[in-house]
Amino acid sequence: MAVRAEFGKFYDVEADALVVTIYEGEKADEGALKELDERTGGIVSEMLGTDEMRGKQGDMVYIYRPGNIRAGRLLLVGAGKREEFSVDSVRKVAGAAARFLRSKGARTMAILRRSQLDLGKSAQAAVEGALIGLFEPDMYKTENKEERRIDELILVAAAPGSDDELAKGVERGRIIGEAVNFARELSNEPSSILTPSELAERSKETANRFGLEIDVLDEARMKELGMGALLGVARGSDEPARLIVLRYSPDEAKPMDNDSEVIAIVGKGITFDSGGISIKPAEGMEKMKYDMSGAAATLAAMRAIAQLKPRANVIGVMPTTENMPSGRAYKPGDVLRAMSGKTIEVINTDAEGRLVLADAVTYALKLGATRIIDLATLTGAVSIALGPVNVAILGNDQAFIDELREAAREVGERFWQLPMDADYRELIKSDIADIKNSAGRYAGTITGAYFIREFAGDTPWCHLDIAGTAWENERKSHMAKGPTGVAIRTLINYICNHAAKG
């Protein structure tokens, strides 16, 4: 989809449809809305306040041949209360409008900026929202999908402003929106196609295209490094495991204030999770192709960072394997030795994500990481605790946690902090080894995070459990069902914010 922005009169914009937001209780008695009402012969004022358009989020009114404007259609979209309208509201309005207009056969759409929100940020959000909204998980359907698509998005700002700020917002939105959809495509791939080796190949393509350094460790190299936890999980599969490492470094011609700081994003990459010997129930197992959403988010974030070029050293680490039952598979009661030297008693082979992350976090430290963010579809317990609304965030450094939560708030993602009291460490003590990989039913999200904390040591570390939020089971007005790309926008925002602070 092509995107452009312009300052000018909304009624002069040529498009199949013009999108205009309406706030709750609003009347067409001033500004652009008054002029729109006059040009449409009073249609707007006639619709406002009716059951069709109360201004609530989700309300939509579609008007054919609206009058004295160049756009062929007019779409009024409810935006909620004016005082609660935010950059995230812009994103949702744009997504909902794009999905609706595509269903009506529109090929070009224009969105009129009516808020007083930051120009660049709101432009970015509108582009992100439209791109994310237009994604569909129907990649393997054979029907002709070219007939229904949006070819062009036009952002219209009536009041004069900075062309540079507007253009930067549009470009940033394009980069981030495309990165999120890239991750959603990966998470949606069948595991028969997106094997660990294929994920490594796509990572190489991404690195080559966007100028990232890449290193892919095969099982022989992992064995030399002593990655017994990751390789233990991989034993049950015929597909060989891979550890993918991407590195972004800013322009060497511009020295950084703290060149030694390295932020690591570590994403779980289980391309299919059967549960192993502790096999999962058959119902819903087809979704376990998305158990590599953490790795997909890592790759997508690195792709966007390479284009946005913040002044920060960033590495992305993706441990990837399948978790399968076989005669070679690791079993409950086994003891694995991780790269760090710690020994791990296996209680449940379906608690495999923390095992692969243990070696990946250790390797990130070996590569010089001074801050670590890991993200994973780690526990079913987080879905029970927080549902599909909040990402669970835990960590060993409160200032770091607060920075990440603020970065999430700024882009409209919701993170909820869970406790990490020392008493929870007692639940993962083992009688036979240093630590065990499952504490049973109690506090599953917390104990899973505590397990990973053992390998982060004193390095500032945050853990994001995205198991409840990485897949949407129901279609929303602004987003398709299926993979969500959660946390990617937060990761990018955090890296850019941190770089700006120097």
Coordinates of C-alpha atoms in Angstrom, one line a residue:
M1 CA 0.0 0.0 0.0
A2 CA 1.3 3.4 -1.0
V3 CA 1.1 6.1 1.7
R4 CA 1.4 9.9 1.3
A5 CA 0.5 12.9 3.4
E6 CA -0.5 16.4 2.5
F7 CA -1.6 19.7 4.0
G8 CA -4.7 21.1 2.3
K9 CA -8.5 21.2 2.0
F10 CA -10.2 17.9 2.7
Y11 CA -12.8 18.5 0.1
D12 CA -10.1 18.7 -2.7
V13 CA -8.6 15.3 -2.0
E14 CA -9.3 12.8 -4.7
A15 CA -10.0 9.3 -3.1
D16 CA -12.6 6.6 -3.2
A17 CA -13.5 7.5 0.4
L18 CA -12.8 10.2 2.9
V19 CA -12.6 9.1 6.6
V20 CA -13.7 11.5 9.3
T21 CA -13.7 10.8 13.0
I22 CA -16.7 11.8 15.2
Y23 CA -16.5 12.2 19.0
E24 CA -19.2 11.3 21.4
G25 CA -21.9 14.1 21.7
E26 CA -20.3 16.2 18.9
K27 CA -22.3 18.6 16.8
A28 CA -21.5 19.8 13.3
D29 CA -21.3 23.4 14.4
E30 CA -17.6 24.4 14.0
G31 CA -14.4 23.8 12.1
A32 CA -14.0 21.2 9.5
L33 CA -17.1 19.3 10.6
K34 CA -19.3 22.4 10.0
E35 CA -17.8 22.8 6.6
L36 CA -18.2 19.1 5.8
D37 CA -21.9 19.4 6.9
E38 CA -22.5 22.3 4.6
R39 CA -20.8 20.6 1.7
T40 CA -22.9 17.4 2.2
G41 CA -26.2 19.3 2.4
G42 CA -26.7 18.7 6.1
I43 CA -26.2 14.9 6.0
V44 CA -23.5 15.0 8.8
S45 CA -25.6 17.0 11.3
E46 CA -28.6 14.8 10.4
M47 CA -26.6 11.6 11.3
L48 CA -25.0 12.9 14.5
G49 CA -26.7 11.8 17.7
T50 CA -28.7 9.1 16.0
D51 CA -28.4 5.4 16.9
E52 CA -26.2 5.0 13.8
M53 CA -23.7 7.6 14.9
R54 CA -23.4 8.4 18.6
G55 CA -19.7 8.9 18.3
K56 CA -18.9 5.8 20.3
Q57 CA -16.0 3.6 19.2
G58 CA -17.2 1.1 16.6
D59 CA -20.0 3.4 15.2
M60 CA -19.7 3.8 11.4
V61 CA -21.8 5.6 8.8
Y62 CA -21.1 5.1 5.1
I63 CA -22.4 7.7 2.8
Y64 CA -22.5 7.4 -1.1
R65 CA -22.0 10.5 -3.2
P66 CA -21.8 12.8 -0.2
G67 CA -22.0 16.1 -2.1
N68 CA -19.6 18.9 -2.8
I69 CA -16.3 17.0 -2.1
R70 CA -14.1 15.1 -4.5
A71 CA -14.1 11.9 -2.5
G72 CA -16.7 9.4 -3.9
R73 CA -17.8 8.2 -0.4
L74 CA -17.7 9.5 3.1
L75 CA -17.1 7.3 6.1
L76 CA -17.9 8.7 9.6
V77 CA -16.1 6.7 12.3
G78 CA -16.9 6.9 16.0
A79 CA -13.9 7.8 18.1
G80 CA -15.2 7.8 21.6
K81 CA -14.9 10.7 24.1
R82 CA -12.8 13.6 22.9
E83 CA -10.9 13.9 26.2
E84 CA -9.9 10.2 25.9
F85 CA -8.9 10.3 22.3
S86 CA -5.2 9.2 22.0
V87 CA -2.6 8.2 19.5
D88 CA -3.8 4.6 20.0
S89 CA -7.3 5.8 19.2
V90 CA -5.9 7.1 15.9
R91 CA -4.4 3.7 15.2
K92 CA -7.7 1.8 15.9
V93 CA -9.8 4.3 13.8
A94 CA -7.4 3.9 10.9
G95 CA -7.4 0.1 11.1
A96 CA -11.2 -0.1 11.4
A97 CA -11.7 2.3 8.5
A98 CA -9.2 0.5 6.3
R99 CA -10.9 -2.9 6.9
F100 CA -14.4 -1.5 6.3
L101 CA -13.5 0.3 3.1
R102 CA -11.6 -2.7 1.7
S103 CA -14.8 -4.7 2.1
K104 CA -16.7 -2.1 0.1
G105 CA -14.2 -2.3 -2.8
A106 CA -12.4 1.1 -2.1
R107 CA -8.9 1.3 -3.5
T108 CA -7.9 4.7 -2.2
M109 CA -8.8 6.2 1.2
A110 CA -8.1 9.5 2.8
I111 CA -8.1 10.2 6.5
L112 CA -8.8 13.7 7.8
R113 CA -6.7 14.7 10.8
R114 CA -9.0 16.4 13.4
S115 CA -7.3 16.1 16.7
Q116 CA -4.6 18.3 18.3
L117 CA -2.4 15.3 19.0
D118 CA 1.3 15.5 18.0
L119 CA 1.4 15.6 14.2
G120 CA 4.2 13.2 13.6
K121 CA 3.0 10.6 16.2
S122 CA -0.6 10.7 15.0
A123 CA 0.5 10.3 11.4
Q124 CA 2.7 7.4 12.4
A125 CA -0.2 5.8 14.3
A126 CA -2.6 6.2 11.3
V127 CA -0.2 4.4 8.9
E128 CA 0.5 1.7 11.5
G129 CA -3.2 1.2 12.1
A130 CA -4.1 0.9 8.4
L131 CA -1.3 -1.5 7.6
I132 CA -2.0 -3.7 10.7
G133 CA -5.7 -3.5 10.0
L134 CA -5.4 -4.8 6.5
F135 CA -3.5 -7.9 7.4
E136 CA -5.4 -11.2 6.9
P137 CA -4.3 -14.7 8.0
D138 CA -5.6 -16.2 4.7
M139 CA -2.1 -16.5 3.1
Y140 CA -2.8 -20.0 1.7
K141 CA -6.3 -19.4 0.3
T142 CA -6.4 -19.9 -3.5
E143 CA -9.1 -17.5 -4.3
N144 CA -8.3 -14.2 -6.0
K145 CA -7.7 -11.6 -3.3
E146 CA -6.4 -8.8 -5.5
E147 CA -10.0 -7.6 -6.1
R148 CA -10.3 -6.4 -2.5
R149 CA -7.3 -4.2 -1.4
I150 CA -6.4 -0.7 -0.5
D151 CA -3.8 0.6 -2.9
E152 CA -3.3 4.1 -1.4
L153 CA -3.7 5.8 2.0
I154 CA -3.7 9.6 2.0
L155 CA -3.3 11.5 5.3
V156 CA -4.9 15.0 5.2
A157 CA -3.9 17.7 7.7
A158 CA -6.0 20.8 7.2
A159 CA -4.0 23.1 9.5
P160 CA -0.5 24.2 8.3
G161 CA 2.4 22.3 9.9
S162 CA 5.8 20.8 9.4
D163 CA 6.1 18.8 6.2
D164 CA 9.2 17.2 7.6
E165 CA 7.4 16.1 10.8
L166 CA 4.5 14.7 8.8
A167 CA 6.7 12.8 6.3
K168 CA 8.8 11.3 9.1
G169 CA 5.7 10.1 10.9
V170 CA 4.4 8.5 7.8
E171 CA 7.7 6.8 7.1
R172 CA 8.1 5.6 10.6
G173 CA 4.6 4.2 10.6
R174 CA 5.2 2.4 7.4
I175 CA 8.4 0.8 8.7
I176 CA 6.8 -0.3 12.0
G177 CA 3.5 -1.4 10.4
E178 CA 5.3 -3.6 7.9
A179 CA 7.5 -5.1 10.6
V180 CA 4.5 -6.0 12.7
N181 CA 2.8 -7.7 9.7
F182 CA 6.1 -9.5 8.8
A183 CA 6.1 -11.1 12.3
R184 CA 2.4 -12.0 11.9
E185 CA 3.1 -13.7 8.6
L186 CA 5.9 -15.8 10.3
S187 CA 3.7 -16.7 13.3
N188 CA 0.9 -17.7 10.9
E189 CA 3.1 -20.1 8.8
P190 CA 2.5 -23.8 9.2
S191 CA 5.3 -25.5 11.1
S192 CA 5.8 -27.9 8.1
I193 CA 7.0 -24.8 6.2
L194 CA 8.5 -22.6 8.9
T195 CA 11.0 -25.1 10.4
P196 CA 14.0 -23.9 12.5
S197 CA 16.1 -24.0 9.3
E198 CA 13.6 -22.0 7.3
L199 CA 13.4 -19.4 10.1
A200 CA 17.2 -19.1 9.9
E201 CA 17.0 -18.6 6.1
R202 CA 14.4 -15.9 6.4
S203 CA 16.5 -14.3 9.1
K204 CA 19.4 -14.3 6.6
E205 CA 17.2 -12.7 4.0
T206 CA 16.1 -10.0 6.4
A207 CA 19.7 -9.4 7.5
N208 CA 20.9 -9.0 4.0
R209 CA 18.1 -6.8 2.9
F210 CA 18.3 -4.4 5.9
G211 CA 22.0 -4.4 6.6
L212 CA 22.2 -6.5 9.8
E213 CA 25.0 -8.8 10.8
I214 CA 23.9 -12.4 11.3
D215 CA 25.3 -15.6 12.7
V216 CA 23.5 -18.9 12.8
L217 CA 24.7 -21.5 15.2
D218 CA 24.1 -25.1 14.2
E219 CA 23.8 -28.0 16.6
A220 CA 27.5 -28.8 16.4
R221 CA 28.4 -25.3 17.5
M222 CA 25.8 -25.3 20.2
K223 CA 27.2 -28.6 21.5
E224 CA 30.7 -27.1 21.6
L225 CA 29.3 -24.2 23.7
G226 CA 27.5 -26.6 26.1
M227 CA 24.0 -25.6 25.3
G228 CA 22.5 -28.7 26.9
A229 CA 19.2 -27.1 27.7
L230 CA 18.3 -26.0 24.1
L231 CA 19.7 -29.2 22.6
G232 CA 17.8 -31.3 25.2
V233 CA 14.5 -29.9 23.9
A234 CA 15.6 -30.4 20.3
R235 CA 16.4 -34.1 20.7
G236 CA 12.8 -35.2 20.0
S237 CA 12.6 -33.6 16.6
D238 CA 14.0 -34.7 13.2
E239 CA 14.4 -30.9 12.4
P240 CA 17.8 -29.6 13.5
A241 CA 17.8 -26.7 16.0
R242 CA 19.3 -23.3 15.2
L243 CA 20.4 -20.4 17.3
I244 CA 20.0 -17.2 15.3
V245 CA 21.9 -14.0 16.2
L246 CA 21.3 -10.6 14.6
R247 CA 23.4 -7.6 15.4
Y248 CA 22.7 -3.9 14.8
S249 CA 25.3 -1.3 15.3
P250 CA 24.9 2.4 14.6
D251 CA 27.0 4.4 12.1
E252 CA 30.6 4.2 13.3
A253 CA 31.2 7.7 12.0
K254 CA 29.1 9.1 14.8
P255 CA 30.5 8.0 18.2
M256 CA 28.1 7.1 20.9
D257 CA 28.1 8.3 24.5
N258 CA 28.1 4.7 25.8
D259 CA 29.5 2.5 23.1
S260 CA 29.8 -0.5 25.5
E261 CA 26.1 -0.8 26.3
V262 CA 24.4 -3.6 24.4
I263 CA 20.6 -4.3 24.5
A264 CA 19.7 -7.8 23.8
I265 CA 16.2 -8.9 22.6
V266 CA 15.8 -12.7 23.1
G267 CA 12.8 -14.4 21.6
K268 CA 11.5 -17.9 22.0
G269 CA 11.4 -19.7 18.7
I270 CA 9.6 -23.1 19.2
T271 CA 8.3 -23.6 15.6
F272 CA 5.9 -26.3 16.8
D273 CA 5.2 -27.3 20.4
S274 CA 3.5 -30.6 20.9
G275 CA 4.4 -30.6 24.5
G276 CA 6.9 -33.4 24.0
I277 CA 6.5 -36.5 26.1
S278 CA 4.2 -34.4 28.4
I279 CA 2.0 -34.0 25.3
K280 CA -0.6 -31.4 25.0
P281 CA -4.3 -32.1 24.5
A282 CA -5.3 -32.4 20.8
E283 CA -7.8 -29.6 20.9
G284 CA -6.1 -26.4 19.9
M285 CA -2.8 -27.9 19.2
E286 CA -2.9 -26.6 15.6
K287 CA -2.2 -23.1 17.1
M288 CA 1.1 -24.3 18.5
K289 CA 2.8 -23.1 15.2
Y290 CA 2.7 -19.7 16.9
D291 CA 4.9 -20.7 19.7
M292 CA 7.7 -18.9 17.9
S293 CA 6.0 -15.6 18.2
G294 CA 8.8 -14.3 20.5
A295 CA 11.4 -15.0 17.8
A296 CA 9.2 -13.5 15.1
A297 CA 8.8 -10.4 17.2
T298 CA 12.6 -10.3 17.7
L299 CA 13.3 -10.5 14.0
A300 CA 10.6 -7.9 13.2
A301 CA 12.0 -5.5 15.8
M302 CA 15.5 -5.9 14.5
R303 CA 14.3 -5.3 10.9
A304 CA 12.6 -2.0 12.0
I305 CA 15.6 -0.9 14.1
A306 CA 17.9 -1.4 11.1
Q307 CA 15.7 1.1 9.2
L308 CA 15.1 3.6 11.9
K309 CA 18.8 3.7 12.9
P310 CA 18.7 4.6 16.6
R311 CA 22.0 5.3 18.4
A312 CA 22.1 2.0 20.2
N313 CA 23.9 -1.4 20.0
V314 CA 21.2 -4.1 19.7
I315 CA 21.4 -7.8 19.3
G316 CA 18.5 -10.2 18.6
V317 CA 18.9 -13.8 19.8
M318 CA 16.4 -16.5 18.6
P319 CA 16.7 -20.0 19.9
T320 CA 14.6 -22.1 17.6
T321 CA 13.6 -25.8 17.6
E322 CA 10.6 -28.0 17.6
N323 CA 9.4 -29.7 20.8
M324 CA 8.3 -33.2 19.7
P325 CA 7.8 -36.7 21.3
S326 CA 10.0 -39.5 20.0
G327 CA 12.2 -42.3 21.1
R328 CA 15.0 -39.7 21.3
A329 CA 13.0 -37.0 23.1
Y330 CA 14.0 -35.7 26.5
K331 CA 11.8 -37.0 29.3
P332 CA 10.4 -36.0 32.7
G333 CA 13.1 -36.9 35.3
D334 CA 16.0 -36.1 33.0
V335 CA 18.7 -33.7 34.1
L336 CA 20.1 -31.2 31.6
R337 CA 23.2 -29.1 31.9
A338 CA 22.8 -25.6 30.5
M339 CA 25.5 -23.5 28.9
S340 CA 25.9 -21.6 32.2
G341 CA 26.8 -24.8 33.9
K342 CA 23.6 -25.0 35.9
T343 CA 21.9 -28.4 36.1
I344 CA 18.1 -28.6 35.4
E345 CA 15.7 -31.3 36.5
V346 CA 13.0 -31.8 33.9
I347 CA 9.6 -32.1 35.5
N348 CA 7.5 -31.3 32.5
T349 CA 8.7 -31.4 28.9
D350 CA 6.0 -28.9 28.0
A351 CA 7.9 -26.3 30.0
E352 CA 10.4 -26.1 27.2
G353 CA 10.5 -22.4 26.4
R354 CA 12.3 -21.5 29.5
L355 CA 14.9 -24.2 28.7
V356 CA 15.8 -22.8 25.3
L357 CA 15.7 -19.2 26.7
A358 CA 18.2 -20.2 29.4
D359 CA 20.9 -21.0 26.9
A360 CA 19.9 -18.0 24.7
V361 CA 20.1 -15.6 27.6
T362 CA 23.5 -17.0 28.6
Y363 CA 24.8 -16.6 25.1
A364 CA 23.5 -13.0 24.9
L365 CA 25.6 -12.3 28.0
K366 CA 28.6 -13.9 26.3
L367 CA 28.1 -11.6 23.4
G368 CA 28.3 -8.6 25.8
A369 CA 24.6 -7.8 26.6
T370 CA 24.3 -5.3 29.3
R371 CA 20.4 -5.2 29.2
I372 CA 18.2 -8.2 28.3
I373 CA 14.6 -8.3 27.2
D374 CA 13.2 -11.8 26.6
L375 CA 9.8 -12.4 25.2
A376 CA 8.0 -15.7 24.9
T377 CA 4.7 -17.5 24.6
L378 CA 5.8 -19.0 27.8
T379 CA 2.9 -20.1 30.0
G380 CA -0.8 -20.9 29.8
A381 CA -1.0 -19.5 33.3
V382 CA -0.7 -15.9 32.0
S383 CA -3.9 -16.4 29.9
I384 CA -5.7 -17.4 33.1
A385 CA -4.3 -14.5 35.0
L386 CA -4.5 -11.6 32.5
G387 CA -6.5 -13.0 29.6
P388 CA -5.9 -11.6 26.1
V389 CA -5.6 -8.0 27.3
N390 CA -2.3 -7.5 29.1
V391 CA 1.3 -8.8 28.5
A392 CA 2.8 -9.9 31.8
I393 CA 6.1 -8.2 32.6
L394 CA 8.5 -9.3 35.3
G395 CA 12.2 -8.4 35.9
N396 CA 15.0 -7.9 38.3
D397 CA 15.4 -4.1 37.8
Q398 CA 12.4 -1.8 38.6
A399 CA 13.7 1.2 36.6
F400 CA 14.1 -1.0 33.6
I401 CA 10.6 -2.4 34.0
D402 CA 9.2 1.1 34.4
E403 CA 10.9 2.2 31.2
L404 CA 9.5 -0.7 29.2
R405 CA 6.0 -0.1 30.6
E406 CA 6.2 3.5 29.6
A407 CA 7.3 2.6 26.1
A408 CA 4.3 0.2 25.9
R409 CA 1.9 2.9 27.2
E410 CA 3.1 5.3 24.5
V411 CA 2.3 2.9 21.7
G412 CA -1.0 1.7 23.2
E413 CA 0.1 -1.8 24.4
R414 CA -0.7 -2.9 27.9
F415 CA 1.8 -4.5 30.2
W416 CA 1.0 -5.6 33.7
Q417 CA 3.8 -6.2 36.3
L418 CA 3.7 -9.4 38.3
P419 CA 5.8 -9.9 41.5
M420 CA 9.2 -11.5 41.8
D421 CA 9.4 -12.0 45.5
A422 CA 12.3 -14.2 46.6
D423 CA 9.8 -16.8 48.1
Y424 CA 8.9 -17.8 44.5
R425 CA 12.5 -19.0 44.0
E426 CA 11.7 -21.8 46.6
L427 CA 9.1 -23.3 44.2
I428 CA 11.7 -24.2 41.5
K429 CA 14.3 -25.8 43.8
S430 CA 15.2 -29.4 42.8
D431 CA 16.2 -32.3 45.0
I432 CA 18.5 -33.7 42.4
A433 CA 19.7 -30.6 40.4
D434 CA 20.3 -26.9 40.8
I435 CA 16.9 -26.0 39.6
K436 CA 13.7 -27.6 38.1
N437 CA 11.9 -26.5 35.0
S438 CA 8.4 -26.5 36.5
A439 CA 6.8 -25.7 39.8
G440 CA 3.4 -27.2 39.0
R441 CA 0.1 -25.3 39.1
Y442 CA 1.0 -22.5 41.5
A443 CA 2.1 -19.1 40.1
G444 CA 3.1 -20.6 36.8
T445 CA 3.9 -17.3 35.0
I446 CA 6.0 -16.1 37.9
T447 CA 8.0 -19.3 38.4
G448 CA 8.6 -19.5 34.7
A449 CA 10.1 -16.1 34.8
Y450 CA 12.1 -16.9 37.9
F451 CA 13.6 -19.8 36.1
I452 CA 14.9 -17.5 33.3
R453 CA 16.1 -15.0 35.9
E454 CA 18.6 -17.6 37.2
F455 CA 20.4 -17.3 33.9
A456 CA 20.3 -13.5 33.6
G457 CA 22.1 -13.1 36.9
D458 CA 22.7 -9.5 38.0
T459 CA 22.3 -8.1 34.5
P460 CA 19.2 -5.8 34.2
W461 CA 16.6 -8.1 32.7
C462 CA 12.9 -8.0 31.8
H463 CA 10.7 -10.9 30.8
L464 CA 7.5 -10.5 28.7
D465 CA 5.1 -13.4 28.7
I466 CA 3.0 -12.9 25.5
A467 CA 1.2 -16.3 25.6
G468 CA -2.2 -14.7 26.2
T469 CA -1.8 -11.8 23.7
A470 CA 0.2 -13.2 20.7
W471 CA -2.9 -14.7 19.1
E472 CA -6.4 -13.2 18.8
N473 CA -9.2 -15.7 18.7
E474 CA -11.8 -13.2 17.6
R475 CA -11.8 -10.7 14.7
K476 CA -12.0 -7.1 15.8
S477 CA -13.1 -4.0 13.9
H478 CA -9.5 -2.9 13.5
M479 CA -7.7 -6.2 13.4
A480 CA -8.0 -9.7 12.0
K481 CA -8.1 -12.8 14.1
G482 CA -4.9 -14.8 14.4
P483 CA -1.3 -13.5 15.2
T484 CA -1.2 -10.0 16.7
G485 CA 2.5 -9.1 16.6
V486 CA 2.2 -8.0 20.2
A487 CA 5.2 -6.2 21.9
I488 CA 7.0 -5.4 18.7
R489 CA 6.0 -1.7 18.7
T490 CA 6.9 -1.5 22.4
L491 CA 10.4 -3.0 21.7
I492 CA 11.1 -0.6 18.9
N493 CA 9.8 2.4 20.9
Y494 CA 11.9 1.4 23.9
I495 CA 15.1 1.1 21.9
C496 CA 14.5 4.5 20.2
N497 CA 13.6 6.1 23.5
H498 CA 16.7 4.7 25.2
A499 CA 18.9 5.8 22.4
A500 CA 17.5 9.3 22.5
K501 CA 18.4 9.5 26.2
G502 CA 22.0 8.8 25.3

